[in-house]
Structure formats: C-alpha cells, structure tokens
Amino acid sequence: MTTLTAQIVTPEDQRYRLLRSTYTTVGKPAAVILPRDTAEVVAALRYAREQGLPLSVRSGGHGLSGRSTNNGGVVIDLSAMNKVEVLDRQARLVRVEAGARWAQVAQALAPHGLAISSGDHGNVGVGGLATGGGVGWLVRHYGLTIDHIRAADVVLADGTVVRADPSLLWLIRGAGAGAGIVVAFEIEAIELRDVGYAQIAVQLDRDGDALRQWADYMATAPRELSTAVTLMPYGSSPAASITAVVADDSERRIRAAIEPLLGLGNGVLDSHAQIVPYPALVSTAHLHPNIGQQPNTTTNGLLTTMTATDAAAIAAMANGPVLVQMRSLGGAVNDVPASETAYAHRHQGTLVIASVFPPRRAERLDKAWRELAGRVDGAYVNFESRPDADAFTRIYPGETGDRVSRLWKQYDPEGIFSPMWTP
C-alpha cells in the first residue's frame, strides 16, 4: 500500500476537516483516500476490504442520504479524478471522470459549444448524479443525464476493472450506487451555447389551483422549456419562485415559452429574464467544500398528472414547516422506454420534493407528506435521504426492482456498496 501513502488522509491530517463530511452529513471516517487514477481506486478498495472497514464512495458529496461518508470506515473520494475530454466533436461524445463537478464539466465543454444537462447546482459531483438519473435545467429538452451515457469504466467489488457490458450499463443508469465504483463515463452532449433564463415569483391561491395550471401548461409546453418551482409561505397563501430555462437563444421563442407562466396564480410579485451562457446555470462560483453545512431530511414522489386534490395537498404542505420544490419532467424523459434503464419512471410529468431542516425532525416531514404519499407514483433516488427497503420499492418498482436487486447481487455479492438498500 505504499503507492497510496500520500493519498490516505487520516484525522491528524490538515486536509481531513474539509474531506470528512458531505453537504448534508458530518462524518468521522477512519480514513479518506484520494486516488488519482483507476489503479489507485483498485488499491483503495483493496485497502478498505483488507481492513474490514465500512466503505463509502464519493464523487461530489452533495447526496442527500449522506452515504458518501461514514463513521469509522473508509471513504474513497474521487475528486482528484476530474478530467473532462471531448473524444469526438462530430459525434459530441465526451469522456468525464466521476470525480468532476458539473460546474467543471460545463466550463470545459463551453468552448466546444456543447453541454450536458446535469443537476441544478455546479457543486454536484458527476458520479453520484450520473448513476442515479440527472434531472437538470435542460431535462425536458435533453432528458435525464443517464439517457445519454454511452459507456462507462467500472471497478467492481472484487477489484476487477471492466468496460460496462450491456447488463452493467443498464444498472449503472439509475441504480449505479450498488454496482461498483464508476470511474469514468462517456456521455453524448448536445449542441448548446446560450439559453433563456427567467426568475418569476407569483402569489398562489390557497387551494393550489395555480400549481395545477403550472403542471397542465408544462405538459404541453415546448420541450425547450424546463422549470423548477420552490414554494414558500407568503402571507395567507404560499408564493412560488419559478426558475425557467429555455434551451434556445431566440428572444422571441424564449418569450413565447415563458409568457404563460406570468399568468399563474393571483399576480406576479417579481420577474426578470435574460439570455445567458449555459455554464452560468451551474457556475464555478458554486464550488465549495462540503462540511455538513446543510443537514436535512428529504423525500419525494412523482405525479403523472396533477389533480386538484394533489395540488391542494402540495399547497397545504407548503404552508407548514416543509420546504416544497417541484421539477417539470415529461418531454425527452418520457421518450425512453421504461425498461431501457434502471430509472423506470417514464410516464410521469412532475417531481415533488419535500424537505425539513433541523431542529425539525423526520416525523414532521412524514406527517406533512402523508396525504401526498398515497397519491404519488414512484420516486427518484437522488432526492431521497433515507435509502431503506421502503424507498427501494418506490424508486425501483416491480420488474425493475427485481432486476436491480438481482444485478446488485451479481456484481457485488457481498453487498459492500449497498448495505442500506437490501430490499
């Protein structure tokens, strides 16, 4: 293990304070290992197994579950493996190492006129998002990040390095956390430089009718338009902060896509729009150490269509102690057959996310979520902070769950990558 000596960070090391935790969880691992290449990932995995210690793998550390740190175990931190390379400009094929952050990816691709829809924050790591789904600012135009992964290099639980075969590639695209350590992806990007960007705040009605209007519009809106909505208390009824992104640089088309959003609710509180380079949405200004600064408990659910009852339940939840966010889906996401990836949710139109923050406890979230829980249809792994057996059945339903479970056991028979997910 002499080759890893300089890459092993223990509590006595000055670097430990900035490496021990994730964005949501303060950890106390016995060691954090910073491999610089695939061979060192293999060595780090061997080290963890020889020590008999719990193992966590980290790309960015933004994951809500906090699984990319631990107490008393080993964390393999891939942040030094962050290269972004355009392999074939004509085919728009890009190789991205798993330790890169999406801000770095956007910045590297911008000179080539290319973009990959990722998450909604530049500090999110490539590996965690690209093995779970990828609901980004271009989601209705581009689809999920996983829908454009064409190949992957993986270190399996026994230390074998493989180019993912079709079976493993299926698993990586949506359920990669239990497959192995993905060290690099080949992803098909799109031609994109500038986008329309708008921030709109509207006053909502108490029964949530404006939320249903938003969902109805997004079901028929141009695919170039993707939106994210954050609800917050505002007097006697909630307000909605809408972020709208149009994958187009035409002022006329941007205006036409955004204008219907200005008619939602009981009036516009504020609005502004501009044309910006795509990297501005996942800016390098977002990059920061993750030191457990945002503990929370989060859950989520998917809606096929939003009924009046659904909307009323969401509005009621937003008037309580819960932060509610929504993401528009549909469009290119739903072009992909449900059986093609381990993310099987290909008919839903809306993702609803609910979070509570200390000192509020998970019980408050569960109580507020209870009415909507029976109405949602599935869930998304990257917005679930409690990855247990119940979450597994919502995230990987039916035949998809059976296949995920079977393949996890095939590629990782000892369950060293997925001990919390045993269905």
JSON list of N, CA and C in Angstrom, two decimals, residues 231 297-301 309-325 352-357 360-376 386:
[
{"chain": "A", "resi": 231, "resn": "LEU", "atom": "N", "xyz": [-41.79, 26.51, -3.35]},
{"chain": "A", "resi": 231, "resn": "LEU", "atom": "CA", "xyz": [-42.94, 27.11, -2.66]},
{"chain": "A", "resi": 231, "resn": "LEU", "atom": "C", "xyz": [-42.49, 27.63, -1.29]},
{"chain": "A", "resi": 297, "resn": "THR", "atom": "N", "xyz": [-33.80, 16.33, 6.10]},
{"chain": "A", "resi": 297, "resn": "THR", "atom": "CA", "xyz": [-34.46, 15.07, 5.75]},
{"chain": "A", "resi": 297, "resn": "THR", "atom": "C", "xyz": [-35.35, 15.37, 4.56]},
{"chain": "A", "resi": 298, "resn": "THR", "atom": "N", "xyz": [-35.20, 14.59, 3.50]},
{"chain": "A", "resi": 298, "resn": "THR", "atom": "CA", "xyz": [-35.89, 14.86, 2.24]},
{"chain": "A", "resi": 298, "resn": "THR", "atom": "C", "xyz": [-36.54, 13.60, 1.71]},
{"chain": "A", "resi": 299, "resn": "THR", "atom": "N", "xyz": [-37.71, 13.76, 1.13]},
{"chain": "A", "resi": 299, "resn": "THR", "atom": "CA", "xyz": [-38.35, 12.68, 0.38]},
{"chain": "A", "resi": 299, "resn": "THR", "atom": "C", "xyz": [-38.96, 13.27, -0.87]},
{"chain": "A", "resi": 300, "resn": "ASN", "atom": "N", "xyz": [-39.49, 12.41, -1.74]},
{"chain": "A", "resi": 300, "resn": "ASN", "atom": "CA", "xyz": [-40.02, 12.90, -3.00]},
{"chain": "A", "resi": 300, "resn": "ASN", "atom": "C", "xyz": [-40.99, 11.90, -3.59]},
{"chain": "A", "resi": 301, "resn": "GLY", "atom": "N", "xyz": [-41.73, 12.35, -4.57]},
{"chain": "A", "resi": 301, "resn": "GLY", "atom": "CA", "xyz": [-42.64, 11.48, -5.29]},
{"chain": "A", "resi": 301, "resn": "GLY", "atom": "C", "xyz": [-42.93, 12.05, -6.67]},
{"chain": "A", "resi": 309, "resn": "THR", "atom": "N", "xyz": [-56.83, 17.70, -6.24]},
{"chain": "A", "resi": 309, "resn": "THR", "atom": "CA", "xyz": [-56.55, 17.20, -4.90]},
{"chain": "A", "resi": 309, "resn": "THR", "atom": "C", "xyz": [-55.05, 17.16, -4.62]},
{"chain": "A", "resi": 310, "resn": "ASP", "atom": "N", "xyz": [-54.29, 16.72, -5.63]},
{"chain": "A", "resi": 310, "resn": "ASP", "atom": "CA", "xyz": [-52.82, 16.74, -5.50]},
{"chain": "A", "resi": 310, "resn": "ASP", "atom": "C", "xyz": [-52.33, 18.15, -5.22]},
{"chain": "A", "resi": 311, "resn": "ALA", "atom": "N", "xyz": [-52.81, 19.10, -6.01]},
{"chain": "A", "resi": 311, "resn": "ALA", "atom": "CA", "xyz": [-52.36, 20.49, -5.89]},
{"chain": "A", "resi": 311, "resn": "ALA", "atom": "C", "xyz": [-52.70, 21.06, -4.53]},
{"chain": "A", "resi": 312, "resn": "ALA", "atom": "N", "xyz": [-53.89, 20.75, -4.03]},
{"chain": "A", "resi": 312, "resn": "ALA", "atom": "CA", "xyz": [-54.29, 21.26, -2.72]},
{"chain": "A", "resi": 312, "resn": "ALA", "atom": "C", "xyz": [-53.40, 20.68, -1.61]},
{"chain": "A", "resi": 313, "resn": "ALA", "atom": "N", "xyz": [-53.04, 19.40, -1.74]},
{"chain": "A", "resi": 313, "resn": "ALA", "atom": "CA", "xyz": [-52.17, 18.77, -0.74]},
{"chain": "A", "resi": 313, "resn": "ALA", "atom": "C", "xyz": [-50.79, 19.40, -0.76]},
{"chain": "A", "resi": 314, "resn": "ILE", "atom": "N", "xyz": [-50.28, 19.70, -1.95]},
{"chain": "A", "resi": 314, "resn": "ILE", "atom": "CA", "xyz": [-48.96, 20.33, -2.06]},
{"chain": "A", "resi": 314, "resn": "ILE", "atom": "C", "xyz": [-48.99, 21.73, -1.47]},
{"chain": "A", "resi": 315, "resn": "ALA", "atom": "N", "xyz": [-50.04, 22.51, -1.78]},
{"chain": "A", "resi": 315, "resn": "ALA", "atom": "CA", "xyz": [-50.15, 23.87, -1.25]},
{"chain": "A", "resi": 315, "resn": "ALA", "atom": "C", "xyz": [-50.25, 23.86, 0.27]},
{"chain": "A", "resi": 316, "resn": "ALA", "atom": "N", "xyz": [-51.02, 22.92, 0.81]},
{"chain": "A", "resi": 316, "resn": "ALA", "atom": "CA", "xyz": [-51.17, 22.83, 2.26]},
{"chain": "A", "resi": 316, "resn": "ALA", "atom": "C", "xyz": [-49.84, 22.50, 2.92]},
{"chain": "A", "resi": 317, "resn": "MET", "atom": "N", "xyz": [-49.07, 21.62, 2.30]},
{"chain": "A", "resi": 317, "resn": "MET", "atom": "CA", "xyz": [-47.77, 21.25, 2.85]},
{"chain": "A", "resi": 317, "resn": "MET", "atom": "C", "xyz": [-46.83, 22.45, 2.86]},
{"chain": "A", "resi": 318, "resn": "ALA", "atom": "N", "xyz": [-46.92, 23.28, 1.81]},
{"chain": "A", "resi": 318, "resn": "ALA", "atom": "CA", "xyz": [-46.03, 24.45, 1.71]},
{"chain": "A", "resi": 318, "resn": "ALA", "atom": "C", "xyz": [-46.35, 25.50, 2.74]},
{"chain": "A", "resi": 319, "resn": "ASN", "atom": "N", "xyz": [-47.55, 25.47, 3.31]},
{"chain": "A", "resi": 319, "resn": "ASN", "atom": "CA", "xyz": [-47.92, 26.44, 4.36]},
{"chain": "A", "resi": 319, "resn": "ASN", "atom": "C", "xyz": [-47.47, 25.99, 5.74]},
{"chain": "A", "resi": 320, "resn": "GLY", "atom": "N", "xyz": [-46.83, 24.81, 5.80]},
{"chain": "A", "resi": 320, "resn": "GLY", "atom": "CA", "xyz": [-46.36, 24.28, 7.08]},
{"chain": "A", "resi": 320, "resn": "GLY", "atom": "C", "xyz": [-44.86, 24.40, 7.20]},
{"chain": "A", "resi": 321, "resn": "PRO", "atom": "N", "xyz": [-44.25, 23.49, 7.97]},
{"chain": "A", "resi": 321, "resn": "PRO", "atom": "CA", "xyz": [-42.82, 23.58, 8.26]},
{"chain": "A", "resi": 321, "resn": "PRO", "atom": "C", "xyz": [-41.93, 22.90, 7.21]},
{"chain": "A", "resi": 322, "resn": "VAL", "atom": "N", "xyz": [-42.45, 22.72, 6.00]},
{"chain": "A", "resi": 322, "resn": "VAL", "atom": "CA", "xyz": [-41.78, 21.91, 4.99]},
{"chain": "A", "resi": 322, "resn": "VAL", "atom": "C", "xyz": [-41.41, 22.78, 3.79]},
{"chain": "A", "resi": 323, "resn": "LEU", "atom": "N", "xyz": [-40.19, 22.61, 3.29]},
{"chain": "A", "resi": 323, "resn": "LEU", "atom": "CA", "xyz": [-39.80, 23.24, 2.03]},
{"chain": "A", "resi": 323, "resn": "LEU", "atom": "C", "xyz": [-40.23, 22.32, 0.90]},
{"chain": "A", "resi": 324, "resn": "VAL", "atom": "N", "xyz": [-41.05, 22.84, -0.01]},
{"chain": "A", "resi": 324, "resn": "VAL", "atom": "CA", "xyz": [-41.56, 22.06, -1.13]},
{"chain": "A", "resi": 324, "resn": "VAL", "atom": "C", "xyz": [-40.97, 22.60, -2.43]},
{"chain": "A", "resi": 325, "resn": "GLN", "atom": "N", "xyz": [-40.45, 21.69, -3.23]},
{"chain": "A", "resi": 325, "resn": "GLN", "atom": "CA", "xyz": [-39.94, 22.04, -4.56]},
{"chain": "A", "resi": 325, "resn": "GLN", "atom": "C", "xyz": [-40.56, 21.10, -5.58]},
{"chain": "A", "resi": 352, "resn": "VAL", "atom": "N", "xyz": [-42.13, 16.01, -7.17]},
{"chain": "A", "resi": 352, "resn": "VAL", "atom": "CA", "xyz": [-42.40, 16.82, -5.99]},
{"chain": "A", "resi": 352, "resn": "VAL", "atom": "C", "xyz": [-41.40, 16.42, -4.90]},
{"chain": "A", "resi": 353, "resn": "ILE", "atom": "N", "xyz": [-40.72, 17.40, -4.33]},
{"chain": "A", "resi": 353, "resn": "ILE", "atom": "CA", "xyz": [-39.67, 17.16, -3.33]},
{"chain": "A", "resi": 353, "resn": "ILE", "atom": "C", "xyz": [-40.03, 17.91, -2.06]},
{"chain": "A", "resi": 354, "resn": "ALA", "atom": "N", "xyz": [-39.91, 17.27, -0.92]},
{"chain": "A", "resi": 354, "resn": "ALA", "atom": "CA", "xyz": [-40.23, 17.91, 0.36]},
{"chain": "A", "resi": 354, "resn": "ALA", "atom": "C", "xyz": [-39.09, 17.69, 1.34]},
{"chain": "A", "resi": 355, "resn": "SER", "atom": "N", "xyz": [-38.72, 18.76, 2.06]},
{"chain": "A", "resi": 355, "resn": "SER", "atom": "CA", "xyz": [-37.58, 18.70, 3.00]},
{"chain": "A", "resi": 355, "resn": "SER", "atom": "C", "xyz": [-37.92, 19.40, 4.30]},
{"chain": "A", "resi": 356, "resn": "VAL", "atom": "N", "xyz": [-37.34, 18.91, 5.38]},
{"chain": "A", "resi": 356, "resn": "VAL", "atom": "CA", "xyz": [-37.34, 19.64, 6.65]},
{"chain": "A", "resi": 356, "resn": "VAL", "atom": "C", "xyz": [-35.90, 19.78, 7.10]},
{"chain": "A", "resi": 357, "resn": "PHE", "atom": "N", "xyz": [-35.65, 20.80, 7.90]},
{"chain": "A", "resi": 357, "resn": "PHE", "atom": "CA", "xyz": [-34.32, 21.12, 8.36]},
{"chain": "A", "resi": 357, "resn": "PHE", "atom": "C", "xyz": [-34.32, 21.20, 9.89]},
{"chain": "A", "resi": 360, "resn": "ARG", "atom": "N", "xyz": [-36.32, 20.71, 13.17]},
{"chain": "A", "resi": 360, "resn": "ARG", "atom": "CA", "xyz": [-37.46, 19.84, 12.84]},
{"chain": "A", "resi": 360, "resn": "ARG", "atom": "C", "xyz": [-36.95, 18.46, 12.48]},
{"chain": "A", "resi": 361, "resn": "ARG", "atom": "N", "xyz": [-37.69, 17.45, 12.92]},
{"chain": "A", "resi": 361, "resn": "ARG", "atom": "CA", "xyz": [-37.27, 16.08, 12.75]},
{"chain": "A", "resi": 361, "resn": "ARG", "atom": "C", "xyz": [-38.03, 15.41, 11.62]},
{"chain": "A", "resi": 362, "resn": "ALA", "atom": "N", "xyz": [-37.59, 14.21, 11.25]},
{"chain": "A", "resi": 362, "resn": "ALA", "atom": "CA", "xyz": [-38.19, 13.49, 10.14]},
{"chain": "A", "resi": 362, "resn": "ALA", "atom": "C", "xyz": [-39.68, 13.23, 10.35]},
{"chain": "A", "resi": 363, "resn": "GLU", "atom": "N", "xyz": [-40.09, 13.10, 11.60]},
{"chain": "A", "resi": 363, "resn": "GLU", "atom": "CA", "xyz": [-41.51, 12.84, 11.86]},
{"chain": "A", "resi": 363, "resn": "GLU", "atom": "C", "xyz": [-42.39, 13.98, 11.35]},
{"chain": "A", "resi": 364, "resn": "ARG", "atom": "N", "xyz": [-41.88, 15.21, 11.39]},
{"chain": "A", "resi": 364, "resn": "ARG", "atom": "CA", "xyz": [-42.64, 16.34, 10.88]},
{"chain": "A", "resi": 364, "resn": "ARG", "atom": "C", "xyz": [-42.82, 16.23, 9.36]},
{"chain": "A", "resi": 365, "resn": "LEU", "atom": "N", "xyz": [-41.78, 15.78, 8.70]},
{"chain": "A", "resi": 365, "resn": "LEU", "atom": "CA", "xyz": [-41.86, 15.59, 7.26]},
{"chain": "A", "resi": 365, "resn": "LEU", "atom": "C", "xyz": [-42.86, 14.49, 6.92]},
{"chain": "A", "resi": 366, "resn": "ASP", "atom": "N", "xyz": [-42.76, 13.37, 7.62]},
{"chain": "A", "resi": 366, "resn": "ASP", "atom": "CA", "xyz": [-43.66, 12.25, 7.33]},
{"chain": "A", "resi": 366, "resn": "ASP", "atom": "C", "xyz": [-45.12, 12.64, 7.55]},
{"chain": "A", "resi": 367, "resn": "LYS", "atom": "N", "xyz": [-45.39, 13.41, 8.58]},
{"chain": "A", "resi": 367, "resn": "LYS", "atom": "CA", "xyz": [-46.76, 13.85, 8.85]},
{"chain": "A", "resi": 367, "resn": "LYS", "atom": "C", "xyz": [-47.26, 14.76, 7.74]},
{"chain": "A", "resi": 368, "resn": "ALA", "atom": "N", "xyz": [-46.43, 15.70, 7.32]},
{"chain": "A", "resi": 368, "resn": "ALA", "atom": "CA", "xyz": [-46.83, 16.63, 6.28]},
{"chain": "A", "resi": 368, "resn": "ALA", "atom": "C", "xyz": [-46.98, 15.93, 4.93]},
{"chain": "A", "resi": 369, "resn": "TRP", "atom": "N", "xyz": [-46.17, 14.91, 4.68]},
{"chain": "A", "resi": 369, "resn": "TRP", "atom": "CA", "xyz": [-46.15, 14.21, 3.40]},
{"chain": "A", "resi": 369, "resn": "TRP", "atom": "C", "xyz": [-47.26, 13.16, 3.29]},
{"chain": "A", "resi": 370, "resn": "ARG", "atom": "N", "xyz": [-47.87, 12.82, 4.41]},
{"chain": "A", "resi": 370, "resn": "ARG", "atom": "CA", "xyz": [-48.75, 11.65, 4.47]},
{"chain": "A", "resi": 370, "resn": "ARG", "atom": "C", "xyz": [-49.86, 11.69, 3.42]},
{"chain": "A", "resi": 371, "resn": "GLU", "atom": "N", "xyz": [-50.50, 12.85, 3.24]},
{"chain": "A", "resi": 371, "resn": "GLU", "atom": "CA", "xyz": [-51.62, 12.91, 2.30]},
{"chain": "A", "resi": 371, "resn": "GLU", "atom": "C", "xyz": [-51.16, 12.69, 0.88]},
{"chain": "A", "resi": 372, "resn": "LEU", "atom": "N", "xyz": [-50.00, 13.23, 0.53]},
{"chain": "A", "resi": 372, "resn": "LEU", "atom": "CA", "xyz": [-49.50, 13.08, -0.83]},
{"chain": "A", "resi": 372, "resn": "LEU", "atom": "C", "xyz": [-48.88, 11.71, -1.06]},
{"chain": "A", "resi": 373, "resn": "ALA", "atom": "N", "xyz": [-48.42, 11.07, 0.00]},
{"chain": "A", "resi": 373, "resn": "ALA", "atom": "CA", "xyz": [-47.71, 9.79, -0.13]},
{"chain": "A", "resi": 373, "resn": "ALA", "atom": "C", "xyz": [-48.54, 8.74, -0.85]},
{"chain": "A", "resi": 374, "resn": "GLY", "atom": "N", "xyz": [-49.83, 8.73, -0.61]},
{"chain": "A", "resi": 374, "resn": "GLY", "atom": "CA", "xyz": [-50.70, 7.75, -1.26]},
{"chain": "A", "resi": 374, "resn": "GLY", "atom": "C", "xyz": [-51.09, 8.11, -2.68]},
{"chain": "A", "resi": 375, "resn": "ARG", "atom": "N", "xyz": [-50.66, 9.28, -3.12]},
{"chain": "A", "resi": 375, "resn": "ARG", "atom": "CA", "xyz": [-51.08, 9.77, -4.43]},
{"chain": "A", "resi": 375, "resn": "ARG", "atom": "C", "xyz": [-49.94, 9.76, -5.45]},
{"chain": "A", "resi": 376, "resn": "VAL", "atom": "N", "xyz": [-48.71, 9.74, -4.97]},
{"chain": "A", "resi": 376, "resn": "VAL", "atom": "CA", "xyz": [-47.59, 9.79, -5.90]},
{"chain": "A", "resi": 376, "resn": "VAL", "atom": "C", "xyz": [-47.33, 8.41, -6.52]},
{"chain": "A", "resi": 386, "resn": "ARG", "atom": "N", "xyz": [-33.38, 8.90, 2.91]},
{"chain": "A", "resi": 386, "resn": "ARG", "atom": "CA", "xyz": [-33.45, 7.68, 3.73]},
{"chain": "A", "resi": 386, "resn": "ARG", "atom": "C", "xyz": [-33.53, 6.46, 2.82]}
]
